[in-house]
Amino acid sequence: MVTKTHLSDGEVDQYSVSEEENLAVWLLAIKTLRIQPFNLPSLGPYDVKIRIKAVGICGSDIHHFKNMRVANFVVKKPMVLGHECAGIVEQVGSQVKFLMIGDRVALEPGISCRQCQLCKDGTYNLCRKMKFFGSPPTNGALANQVVHPADLCFKLPDNVSLEEGAMCEPLSVGVHACRRANVGPDTKLIIIGAGPIGLVTMLAARAFGSPKVVIVDVDDCRLSFAKDLGADEIIKVSPIMQDVEEEVVRIRNAMGGPVDLSFDCVGFNKTMTTALQATRAGGKVCLVGLGQSEMTLPLTSAAAREVDVIGIFRYRNTWPLCIELLRTGEIDVKPLITHRYNFTQEGVDEAFETSSRGGNAIKVMFNL
């Protein structure tokens, strides 16, 4: 906080700086969150200090909240949550030339090593030394302030809000998936899973030119939301494996022709089996959701039909495109933000419980 001191005539105004305590949301144990002090690292020459203004709750945050782990990422000590974030630059390192104090920015939350072969090849999202906000053991961004590399902070246009800036993170998953699957104007596709990632994947697919999108889910509320957001058709399915064949028929009928591509945004045995069987010969299945670490799947029949299976992990080089899609209005993420909470202990507890329940809560957002 900067305080201006008024001096007598003839003297120069001086500014006294008082350090404000930085607070963050710490995950201490299963379903135990507390707002506590968070000490930041010193500002490096290529870093910026950001006053965080908007943070979304991700599905991985909820997994950590409920289970203290996501797949092999285990929370072994108190950790700050949050990685979908945007804020305002408060301090810049000595070598930062392209950002200024007061700039509104969206933050890409993963810091790769920049030295391994994967990083040098441009696939930095696969870096084994990645430090990712809110993924153990790296602290996240649900805090008043964070320090972050300046080149991972992207300036927002005037007509893109800080909340929309925070939504660049989940939108990046959809954009990366569409890039990996080469979605274009001739790609008719299904998306299994109408949660936040399935919905942003639909928005991205539309922006990439897909002429027809069918959404598949087990939840009526989520399907209704997807329809309102622009899905051409919605199909309600069951969680029962024995229903796959009948459901595949309904999916193909809804598409009105071959399914060129299936995005599985859930990642269970049943959803991947559905994707593999629904996709036409010579088509693609893209696994986006990582619900199960191991699956038993009918790969032989899929291989005999030359169905390609590809995967994605997070994203790479997506923020500039996401921001441009938001700036032009080609993608509108605002309807996805269904709930908003303040940065208080009561607000934190309610926000995580709301997001955990699902239902009509799509994206829960903190306003700091």
mmCIF file of C-alpha atoms in Angstrom:
data_model
loop_
_atom_site.group_PDB
_atom_site.id
_atom_site.type_symbol
_atom_site.label_atom_id
_atom_site.label_comp_id
_atom_site.label_asym_id
_atom_site.label_seq_id
_atom_site.Cartn_x
_atom_site.Cartn_y
_atom_site.Cartn_z
ATOM 1 C CA MET A 1 0.000 0.000 0.000
ATOM 2 C CA VAL A 2 1.417 3.405 -0.965
ATOM 3 C CA THR A 3 0.581 6.374 1.268
ATOM 4 C CA LYS A 4 1.176 9.939 0.127
ATOM 5 C CA THR A 5 2.576 12.243 2.825
ATOM 6 C CA HIS A 6 1.814 15.976 2.581
ATOM 7 C CA LEU A 7 4.787 18.116 3.608
ATOM 8 C CA SER A 8 5.228 21.839 4.179
ATOM 9 C CA ASP A 9 5.623 24.250 1.285
ATOM 10 C CA GLY A 10 8.909 23.953 -0.532
ATOM 11 C CA GLU A 11 9.452 20.306 0.392
ATOM 12 C CA VAL A 12 9.068 17.411 -2.036
ATOM 13 C CA ASP A 13 6.198 14.964 -1.532
ATOM 14 C CA GLN A 14 7.426 11.615 -0.329
ATOM 15 C CA TYR A 15 5.802 8.216 -0.421
ATOM 16 C CA SER A 16 5.912 5.778 2.456
ATOM 17 C CA VAL A 17 5.337 2.121 1.658
ATOM 18 C CA SER A 18 3.681 -0.139 4.239
ATOM 19 C CA GLU A 19 3.784 -3.856 3.599
ATOM 20 C CA GLU A 20 0.289 -5.338 3.491
ATOM 21 C CA GLU A 21 -0.055 -8.879 4.807
ATOM 22 C CA ASN A 22 -0.628 -11.286 1.946
ATOM 23 C CA LEU A 23 -3.400 -13.794 2.637
ATOM 24 C CA ALA A 24 -4.246 -17.009 0.789
ATOM 25 C CA VAL A 25 -6.576 -19.996 0.958
ATOM 26 C CA TRP A 26 -4.668 -22.946 2.387
ATOM 27 C CA LEU A 27 -5.794 -26.557 2.128
ATOM 28 C CA LEU A 28 -4.869 -28.043 5.514
ATOM 29 C CA ALA A 29 -6.700 -31.381 5.439
ATOM 30 C CA ILE A 30 -9.652 -33.044 3.691
ATOM 31 C CA LYS A 31 -12.401 -30.411 3.345
ATOM 32 C CA THR A 32 -10.460 -28.047 5.604
ATOM 33 C CA LEU A 33 -9.649 -24.632 4.147
ATOM 34 C CA ARG A 34 -8.329 -21.606 6.010
ATOM 35 C CA ILE A 35 -7.386 -18.083 4.992
ATOM 36 C CA GLN A 36 -3.893 -17.607 6.385
ATOM 37 C CA PRO A 37 -0.758 -15.541 5.653
ATOM 38 C CA PHE A 38 1.190 -16.459 2.523
ATOM 39 C CA ASN A 39 4.791 -15.329 2.225
ATOM 40 C CA LEU A 40 5.815 -14.569 -1.341
ATOM 41 C CA PRO A 41 9.232 -15.166 -2.875
ATOM 42 C CA SER A 42 11.362 -12.141 -3.664
ATOM 43 C CA LEU A 43 10.745 -10.474 -7.026
ATOM 44 C CA GLY A 44 13.246 -11.621 -9.652
ATOM 45 C CA PRO A 45 14.379 -9.429 -12.553
ATOM 46 C CA TYR A 46 11.992 -11.152 -14.975
ATOM 47 C CA ASP A 47 9.069 -11.456 -12.531
ATOM 48 C CA VAL A 48 6.009 -9.378 -11.744
ATOM 49 C CA LYS A 49 3.948 -9.121 -8.605
ATOM 50 C CA ILE A 50 0.241 -9.445 -9.330
ATOM 51 C CA ARG A 51 -2.698 -8.294 -7.242
ATOM 52 C CA ILE A 52 -5.073 -11.193 -7.868
ATOM 53 C CA LYS A 53 -8.632 -10.052 -8.623
ATOM 54 C CA ALA A 54 -10.435 -13.124 -10.023
ATOM 55 C CA VAL A 55 -9.921 -16.845 -9.370
ATOM 56 C CA GLY A 56 -12.087 -19.713 -10.628
ATOM 57 C CA ILE A 57 -12.490 -23.054 -8.881
ATOM 58 C CA CYS A 58 -11.382 -25.967 -11.061
ATOM 59 C CA GLY A 59 -12.336 -29.617 -10.825
ATOM 60 C CA SER A 60 -8.788 -30.398 -9.693
ATOM 61 C CA ASP A 61 -9.211 -27.942 -6.798
ATOM 62 C CA ILE A 62 -12.296 -29.900 -5.762
ATOM 63 C CA HIS A 63 -10.443 -33.231 -5.990
ATOM 64 C CA HIS A 64 -7.719 -31.832 -3.738
ATOM 65 C CA PHE A 65 -10.370 -30.420 -1.400
ATOM 66 C CA LYS A 66 -12.186 -33.763 -1.108
ATOM 67 C CA ASN A 67 -9.315 -36.235 -1.318
ATOM 68 C CA MET A 68 -6.020 -34.349 -0.815
ATOM 69 C CA ARG A 69 -4.919 -35.741 -4.161
ATOM 70 C CA VAL A 70 -5.528 -35.834 -7.912
ATOM 71 C CA ALA A 71 -4.267 -39.064 -9.485
ATOM 72 C CA ASN A 72 -0.574 -39.239 -8.517
ATOM 73 C CA PHE A 73 -0.421 -35.624 -7.310
ATOM 74 C CA VAL A 74 -0.735 -35.946 -3.521
ATOM 75 C CA VAL A 75 -1.017 -33.055 -1.071
ATOM 76 C CA LYS A 76 1.499 -33.920 1.662
ATOM 77 C CA LYS A 77 1.650 -30.548 3.416
ATOM 78 C CA PRO A 78 -0.549 -27.411 3.597
ATOM 79 C CA MET A 79 -0.942 -25.925 0.129
ATOM 80 C CA VAL A 80 -2.495 -22.817 -1.421
ATOM 81 C CA LEU A 81 -5.150 -23.752 -3.991
ATOM 82 C CA GLY A 82 -6.163 -22.073 -7.250
ATOM 83 C CA HIS A 83 -4.784 -21.700 -10.758
ATOM 84 C CA GLU A 84 -7.508 -20.065 -12.884
ATOM 85 C CA CYS A 85 -6.567 -16.455 -12.237
ATOM 86 C CA ALA A 86 -6.196 -12.884 -13.422
ATOM 87 C CA GLY A 87 -5.158 -9.681 -11.733
ATOM 88 C CA ILE A 88 -3.384 -6.334 -11.882
ATOM 89 C CA VAL A 89 0.371 -5.769 -12.059
ATOM 90 C CA GLU A 90 1.628 -4.111 -8.873
ATOM 91 C CA GLN A 91 5.385 -4.425 -9.264
ATOM 92 C CA VAL A 92 7.719 -5.298 -12.149
ATOM 93 C CA GLY A 93 11.198 -6.782 -12.137
ATOM 94 C CA SER A 94 14.140 -4.762 -13.398
ATOM 95 C CA GLN A 95 14.295 -6.592 -16.756
ATOM 96 C CA VAL A 96 10.558 -6.611 -17.527
ATOM 97 C CA LYS A 97 9.956 -4.362 -20.544
ATOM 98 C CA PHE A 98 6.483 -5.283 -21.832
ATOM 99 C CA LEU A 99 4.314 -4.927 -18.721
ATOM 100 C CA MET A 100 3.654 -1.886 -16.551
ATOM 101 C CA ILE A 101 2.191 -1.285 -13.121
ATOM 102 C CA GLY A 102 -1.584 -1.178 -13.502
ATOM 103 C CA ASP A 103 -1.782 -3.572 -16.451
ATOM 104 C CA ARG A 104 -4.587 -6.130 -16.198
ATOM 105 C CA VAL A 105 -3.285 -9.600 -16.982
ATOM 106 C CA ALA A 106 -4.326 -13.245 -17.245
ATOM 107 C CA LEU A 107 -1.809 -15.686 -15.784
ATOM 108 C CA GLU A 108 -0.707 -18.968 -17.352
ATOM 109 C CA PRO A 109 -0.187 -21.017 -14.191
ATOM 110 C CA GLY A 110 2.552 -23.470 -15.185
ATOM 111 C CA ILE A 111 6.266 -22.686 -14.985
ATOM 112 C CA SER A 112 8.322 -25.180 -16.984
ATOM 113 C CA CYS A 113 12.064 -25.697 -16.607
ATOM 114 C CA ARG A 114 12.708 -24.188 -20.084
ATOM 115 C CA GLN A 115 15.822 -26.391 -20.416
ATOM 116 C CA CYS A 116 14.734 -29.996 -21.032
ATOM 117 C CA GLN A 117 14.214 -31.413 -24.507
ATOM 118 C CA LEU A 118 10.442 -31.267 -24.177
ATOM 119 C CA CYS A 119 10.626 -27.549 -23.392
ATOM 120 C CA LYS A 120 13.087 -26.946 -26.218
ATOM 121 C CA ASP A 121 10.797 -28.814 -28.607
ATOM 122 C CA GLY A 122 7.924 -26.509 -27.657
ATOM 123 C CA THR A 123 5.924 -29.133 -25.757
ATOM 124 C CA TYR A 124 6.607 -27.412 -22.462
ATOM 125 C CA ASN A 125 3.289 -28.566 -20.978
ATOM 126 C CA LEU A 126 4.845 -32.044 -20.727
ATOM 127 C CA CYS A 127 7.902 -30.839 -18.796
ATOM 128 C CA ARG A 128 8.604 -33.218 -15.924
ATOM 129 C CA LYS A 129 9.819 -30.338 -13.753
ATOM 130 C CA MET A 130 6.697 -28.226 -14.275
ATOM 131 C CA LYS A 131 5.723 -26.059 -11.309
ATOM 132 C CA PHE A 132 1.982 -25.551 -11.617
ATOM 133 C CA PHE A 133 -0.138 -23.320 -9.382
ATOM 134 C CA GLY A 134 -2.087 -25.381 -6.867
ATOM 135 C CA SER A 135 -0.636 -28.733 -7.920
ATOM 136 C CA PRO A 136 1.445 -30.389 -5.188
ATOM 137 C CA PRO A 137 3.902 -29.280 -4.017
ATOM 138 C CA THR A 138 3.501 -25.851 -5.695
ATOM 139 C CA ASN A 139 1.328 -23.246 -4.005
ATOM 140 C CA GLY A 140 -1.477 -21.710 -6.042
ATOM 141 C CA ALA A 141 -3.005 -18.314 -6.737
ATOM 142 C CA LEU A 142 -6.079 -18.067 -4.503
ATOM 143 C CA ALA A 143 -4.370 -15.227 -2.679
ATOM 144 C CA ASN A 144 -4.206 -11.450 -2.505
ATOM 145 C CA GLN A 145 -0.906 -11.405 -4.377
ATOM 146 C CA VAL A 146 1.409 -13.753 -6.264
ATOM 147 C CA VAL A 147 4.824 -13.443 -7.891
ATOM 148 C CA HIS A 148 5.010 -14.923 -11.382
ATOM 149 C CA PRO A 149 7.249 -14.821 -14.472
ATOM 150 C CA ALA A 150 6.281 -11.820 -16.584
ATOM 151 C CA ASP A 151 6.254 -13.820 -19.829
ATOM 152 C CA LEU A 152 3.461 -15.977 -18.393
ATOM 153 C CA CYS A 153 1.277 -12.911 -17.745
ATOM 154 C CA PHE A 154 -0.786 -11.785 -20.728
ATOM 155 C CA LYS A 155 -2.206 -8.280 -20.991
ATOM 156 C CA LEU A 156 -5.977 -8.108 -21.354
ATOM 157 C CA PRO A 157 -7.726 -5.823 -23.855
ATOM 158 C CA ASP A 158 -10.010 -3.169 -22.404
ATOM 159 C CA ASN A 159 -13.161 -5.082 -23.367
ATOM 160 C CA VAL A 160 -12.085 -8.331 -21.656
ATOM 161 C CA SER A 161 -12.854 -8.459 -17.931
ATOM 162 C CA LEU A 162 -10.631 -9.925 -15.247
ATOM 163 C CA GLU A 163 -13.150 -12.740 -14.745
ATOM 164 C CA GLU A 164 -12.907 -13.544 -18.440
ATOM 165 C CA GLY A 165 -9.138 -13.392 -18.085
ATOM 166 C CA ALA A 166 -9.298 -16.053 -15.375
ATOM 167 C CA MET A 167 -11.465 -18.159 -17.708
ATOM 168 C CA CYS A 168 -8.594 -18.277 -20.208
ATOM 169 C CA GLU A 169 -7.215 -21.197 -18.180
ATOM 170 C CA PRO A 170 -10.121 -23.647 -18.638
ATOM 171 C CA LEU A 171 -10.711 -22.309 -22.152
ATOM 172 C CA SER A 172 -7.086 -23.164 -22.935
ATOM 173 C CA VAL A 173 -7.860 -26.836 -22.323
ATOM 174 C CA GLY A 174 -10.591 -26.714 -24.976
ATOM 175 C CA VAL A 175 -8.405 -24.795 -27.422
ATOM 176 C CA HIS A 176 -5.502 -27.205 -26.965
ATOM 177 C CA ALA A 177 -7.830 -30.183 -27.443
ATOM 178 C CA CYS A 178 -9.191 -28.717 -30.682
ATOM 179 C CA ARG A 179 -5.680 -28.040 -31.943
ATOM 180 C CA ARG A 180 -4.519 -31.575 -31.113
ATOM 181 C CA ALA A 181 -7.576 -33.061 -32.849
ATOM 182 C CA ASN A 182 -7.354 -30.700 -35.863
ATOM 183 C CA VAL A 183 -10.946 -29.511 -35.552
ATOM 184 C CA GLY A 184 -12.151 -27.654 -38.627
ATOM 185 C CA PRO A 185 -15.237 -26.736 -40.660
ATOM 186 C CA ASP A 186 -15.736 -30.351 -41.730
ATOM 187 C CA THR A 187 -15.444 -31.898 -38.240
ATOM 188 C CA LYS A 188 -18.719 -33.180 -36.801
ATOM 189 C CA LEU A 189 -18.079 -34.147 -33.226
ATOM 190 C CA ILE A 190 -19.473 -35.327 -29.927
ATOM 191 C CA ILE A 191 -18.391 -34.193 -26.479
ATOM 192 C CA ILE A 192 -18.900 -36.594 -23.597
ATOM 193 C CA GLY A 193 -19.203 -34.629 -20.382
ATOM 194 C CA ALA A 194 -21.074 -31.330 -20.027
ATOM 195 C CA GLY A 195 -19.051 -29.969 -17.118
ATOM 196 C CA PRO A 196 -16.928 -26.818 -17.432
ATOM 197 C CA ILE A 197 -14.250 -28.481 -19.579
ATOM 198 C CA GLY A 198 -16.777 -30.108 -21.897
ATOM 199 C CA LEU A 199 -18.525 -26.768 -22.320
ATOM 200 C CA VAL A 200 -15.364 -24.778 -23.083
ATOM 201 C CA THR A 201 -14.356 -27.524 -25.511
ATOM 202 C CA MET A 202 -17.694 -26.994 -27.270
ATOM 203 C CA LEU A 203 -17.104 -23.229 -27.427
ATOM 204 C CA ALA A 204 -13.615 -23.791 -28.798
ATOM 205 C CA ALA A 205 -14.857 -26.324 -31.358
ATOM 206 C CA ARG A 206 -17.389 -23.787 -32.619
ATOM 207 C CA ALA A 207 -14.661 -21.167 -32.913
ATOM 208 C CA PHE A 208 -12.547 -23.659 -34.866
ATOM 209 C CA GLY A 209 -15.451 -24.106 -37.280
ATOM 210 C CA SER A 210 -17.153 -27.349 -36.285
ATOM 211 C CA PRO A 211 -20.581 -27.416 -37.981
ATOM 212 C CA LYS A 212 -22.268 -29.834 -35.564
ATOM 213 C CA VAL A 213 -21.702 -30.622 -31.892
ATOM 214 C CA VAL A 214 -23.606 -33.236 -29.887
ATOM 215 C CA ILE A 215 -23.202 -33.193 -26.104
ATOM 216 C CA VAL A 216 -23.536 -36.374 -24.022
ATOM 217 C CA ASP A 217 -23.953 -36.476 -20.237
ATOM 218 C CA VAL A 218 -25.763 -38.216 -17.388
ATOM 219 C CA ASP A 219 -27.130 -35.014 -15.843
ATOM 220 C CA ASP A 220 -30.251 -33.226 -17.100
ATOM 221 C CA CYS A 221 -29.203 -29.881 -15.615
ATOM 222 C CA ARG A 222 -25.817 -29.923 -17.332
ATOM 223 C CA LEU A 223 -27.376 -31.007 -20.625
ATOM 224 C CA SER A 224 -29.901 -28.191 -20.489
ATOM 225 C CA PHE A 225 -27.093 -25.729 -19.872
ATOM 226 C CA ALA A 226 -25.160 -27.137 -22.843
ATOM 227 C CA LYS A 227 -28.212 -26.769 -25.084
ATOM 228 C CA ASP A 228 -28.677 -23.148 -24.049
ATOM 229 C CA LEU A 229 -24.978 -22.532 -24.712
ATOM 230 C CA GLY A 230 -25.277 -23.744 -28.294
ATOM 231 C CA ALA A 231 -25.129 -27.541 -28.521
ATOM 232 C CA ASP A 232 -26.949 -28.808 -31.614
ATOM 233 C CA GLU A 233 -28.198 -31.921 -29.842
ATOM 234 C CA ILE A 234 -28.017 -33.315 -26.322
ATOM 235 C CA ILE A 235 -28.124 -36.978 -25.324
ATOM 236 C CA LYS A 236 -28.746 -38.227 -21.801
ATOM 237 C CA VAL A 237 -26.945 -41.474 -21.017
ATOM 238 C CA SER A 238 -26.592 -43.744 -18.008
ATOM 239 C CA PRO A 239 -23.462 -44.699 -16.056
ATOM 240 C CA ILE A 240 -24.116 -48.377 -16.868
ATOM 241 C CA MET A 241 -21.677 -50.077 -19.259
ATOM 242 C CA GLN A 242 -24.348 -52.433 -20.633
ATOM 243 C CA ASP A 243 -26.181 -49.430 -22.119
ATOM 244 C CA VAL A 244 -23.315 -48.390 -24.418
ATOM 245 C CA GLU A 245 -24.529 -50.063 -27.622
ATOM 246 C CA GLU A 246 -28.017 -48.570 -27.409
ATOM 247 C CA GLU A 247 -26.607 -45.156 -26.518
ATOM 248 C CA VAL A 248 -24.183 -45.233 -29.435
ATOM 249 C CA VAL A 249 -27.141 -45.736 -31.774
ATOM 250 C CA ARG A 250 -28.867 -42.696 -30.284
ATOM 251 C CA ILE A 251 -25.683 -40.628 -30.571
ATOM 252 C CA ARG A 252 -25.251 -41.508 -34.249
ATOM 253 C CA ASN A 253 -28.911 -40.759 -34.939
ATOM 254 C CA ALA A 254 -28.600 -37.389 -33.243
ATOM 255 C CA MET A 255 -25.535 -36.583 -35.347
ATOM 256 C CA GLY A 256 -27.432 -37.550 -38.498
ATOM 257 C CA GLY A 257 -24.299 -39.038 -39.996
ATOM 258 C CA PRO A 258 -20.816 -40.250 -39.073
ATOM 259 C CA VAL A 259 -19.100 -38.953 -35.936
ATOM 260 C CA ASP A 260 -15.719 -37.646 -37.084
ATOM 261 C CA LEU A 261 -14.353 -36.931 -33.636
ATOM 262 C CA SER A 262 -15.231 -37.711 -30.037
ATOM 263 C CA PHE A 263 -13.922 -35.693 -27.096
ATOM 264 C CA ASP A 264 -14.082 -37.620 -23.829
ATOM 265 C CA CYS A 265 -14.049 -34.888 -21.177
ATOM 266 C CA VAL A 266 -14.697 -37.366 -18.359
ATOM 267 C CA GLY A 267 -12.214 -40.205 -18.680
ATOM 268 C CA PHE A 268 -13.977 -43.329 -17.386
ATOM 269 C CA ASN A 269 -14.174 -46.854 -18.825
ATOM 270 C CA LYS A 270 -17.703 -46.244 -19.999
ATOM 271 C CA THR A 271 -17.151 -42.821 -21.530
ATOM 272 C CA MET A 272 -14.076 -43.917 -23.487
ATOM 273 C CA THR A 273 -15.831 -47.089 -24.634
ATOM 274 C CA THR A 274 -18.708 -44.939 -25.860
ATOM 275 C CA ALA A 275 -16.310 -42.600 -27.655
ATOM 276 C CA LEU A 276 -14.446 -45.445 -29.360
ATOM 277 C CA GLN A 277 -17.632 -47.146 -30.539
ATOM 278 C CA ALA A 278 -19.432 -43.982 -31.634
ATOM 279 C CA THR A 279 -16.572 -42.634 -33.739
ATOM 280 C CA ARG A 280 -16.568 -43.515 -37.429
ATOM 281 C CA ALA A 281 -13.881 -45.626 -39.077
ATOM 282 C CA GLY A 282 -10.871 -43.428 -39.690
ATOM 283 C CA GLY A 283 -12.033 -40.902 -37.078
ATOM 284 C CA LYS A 284 -10.433 -39.697 -33.861
ATOM 285 C CA VAL A 285 -11.013 -39.949 -30.138
ATOM 286 C CA CYS A 286 -9.404 -37.310 -27.931
ATOM 287 C CA LEU A 287 -9.147 -38.092 -24.221
ATOM 288 C CA VAL A 288 -9.405 -34.811 -22.314
ATOM 289 C CA GLY A 289 -10.736 -35.862 -18.898
ATOM 290 C CA LEU A 290 -8.543 -38.007 -16.676
ATOM 291 C CA GLY A 291 -11.147 -39.576 -14.412
ATOM 292 C CA GLN A 292 -9.483 -42.986 -14.115
ATOM 293 C CA SER A 293 -5.777 -43.734 -14.097
ATOM 294 C CA GLU A 294 -6.363 -47.148 -15.705
ATOM 295 C CA MET A 295 -9.080 -48.387 -18.072
ATOM 296 C CA THR A 296 -10.110 -51.567 -19.841
ATOM 297 C CA LEU A 297 -11.145 -50.612 -23.372
ATOM 298 C CA PRO A 298 -12.113 -52.266 -26.695
ATOM 299 C CA LEU A 299 -8.991 -51.034 -28.472
ATOM 300 C CA THR A 300 -8.661 -53.942 -30.885
ATOM 301 C CA SER A 301 -11.954 -53.216 -32.647
ATOM 302 C CA ALA A 302 -11.127 -49.512 -32.679
ATOM 303 C CA ALA A 303 -7.700 -50.219 -34.185
ATOM 304 C CA ALA A 304 -9.305 -52.432 -36.839
ATOM 305 C CA ARG A 305 -11.366 -49.399 -37.870
ATOM 306 C CA GLU A 306 -8.275 -47.157 -37.714
ATOM 307 C CA VAL A 307 -9.726 -44.928 -35.016
ATOM 308 C CA ASP A 308 -6.902 -42.737 -33.750
ATOM 309 C CA VAL A 309 -6.689 -42.154 -29.995
ATOM 310 C CA ILE A 310 -4.940 -39.001 -28.820
ATOM 311 C CA GLY A 311 -4.562 -37.415 -25.432
ATOM 312 C CA ILE A 312 -3.958 -33.963 -24.066
ATOM 313 C CA PHE A 313 -2.358 -32.686 -20.889
ATOM 314 C CA ARG A 314 -3.247 -29.143 -19.933
ATOM 315 C CA TYR A 315 -2.207 -26.825 -22.821
ATOM 316 C CA ARG A 316 0.590 -24.890 -24.456
ATOM 317 C CA ASN A 317 0.797 -21.523 -26.217
ATOM 318 C CA THR A 318 -2.936 -20.894 -25.894
ATOM 319 C CA TRP A 319 -3.348 -17.626 -23.985
ATOM 320 C CA PRO A 320 -2.903 -15.226 -26.938
ATOM 321 C CA LEU A 321 -5.527 -17.075 -28.984
ATOM 322 C CA CYS A 322 -7.934 -17.348 -26.037
ATOM 323 C CA ILE A 323 -7.662 -13.630 -25.356
ATOM 324 C CA GLU A 324 -8.226 -12.819 -29.021
ATOM 325 C CA LEU A 325 -11.301 -15.071 -29.165
ATOM 326 C CA LEU A 326 -12.690 -13.266 -26.119
ATOM 327 C CA ARG A 327 -11.785 -9.819 -27.473
ATOM 328 C CA THR A 328 -13.582 -10.386 -30.769
ATOM 329 C CA GLY A 329 -16.604 -11.988 -29.107
ATOM 330 C CA GLU A 330 -16.131 -15.184 -31.077
ATOM 331 C CA ILE A 331 -16.262 -16.964 -27.718
ATOM 332 C CA ASP A 332 -18.328 -15.769 -24.761
ATOM 333 C CA VAL A 333 -17.386 -17.425 -21.470
ATOM 334 C CA LYS A 334 -19.456 -15.138 -19.257
ATOM 335 C CA PRO A 335 -22.516 -17.466 -19.135
ATOM 336 C CA LEU A 336 -20.318 -20.183 -17.633
ATOM 337 C CA ILE A 337 -19.721 -18.129 -14.482
ATOM 338 C CA THR A 338 -22.767 -19.143 -12.477
ATOM 339 C CA HIS A 339 -21.686 -18.337 -8.911
ATOM 340 C CA ARG A 340 -19.538 -15.608 -7.353
ATOM 341 C CA TYR A 341 -18.082 -15.358 -3.853
ATOM 342 C CA ASN A 342 -15.990 -12.894 -1.883
ATOM 343 C CA PHE A 343 -12.589 -13.630 -0.398
ATOM 344 C CA THR A 344 -13.704 -14.305 3.176
ATOM 345 C CA GLN A 345 -13.600 -17.493 5.251
ATOM 346 C CA GLU A 346 -17.355 -17.847 4.926
ATOM 347 C CA GLY A 347 -17.181 -17.144 1.191
ATOM 348 C CA VAL A 348 -14.414 -19.716 0.707
ATOM 349 C CA ASP A 349 -16.297 -22.438 2.566
ATOM 350 C CA GLU A 350 -19.532 -21.769 0.667
ATOM 351 C CA ALA A 351 -17.784 -21.545 -2.702
ATOM 352 C CA PHE A 352 -16.078 -24.930 -2.381
ATOM 353 C CA GLU A 353 -19.229 -26.611 -1.093
ATOM 354 C CA THR A 354 -21.219 -25.126 -4.004
ATOM 355 C CA SER A 355 -18.660 -26.249 -6.562
ATOM 356 C CA SER A 356 -18.466 -29.710 -4.953
ATOM 357 C CA ARG A 357 -22.217 -30.232 -5.315
ATOM 358 C CA GLY A 358 -22.152 -29.601 -9.064
ATOM 359 C CA GLY A 359 -25.701 -29.391 -10.373
ATOM 360 C CA ASN A 360 -26.339 -25.889 -11.674
ATOM 361 C CA ALA A 361 -22.907 -24.671 -10.557
ATOM 362 C CA ILE A 362 -20.732 -24.557 -13.650
ATOM 363 C CA LYS A 363 -17.929 -22.126 -12.825
ATOM 364 C CA VAL A 364 -17.598 -20.749 -9.309
ATOM 365 C CA MET A 365 -15.565 -17.531 -9.237
ATOM 366 C CA PHE A 366 -13.895 -15.569 -6.443
ATOM 367 C CA ASN A 367 -13.784 -11.786 -6.638
ATOM 368 C CA LEU A 368 -10.874 -10.515 -4.579
#
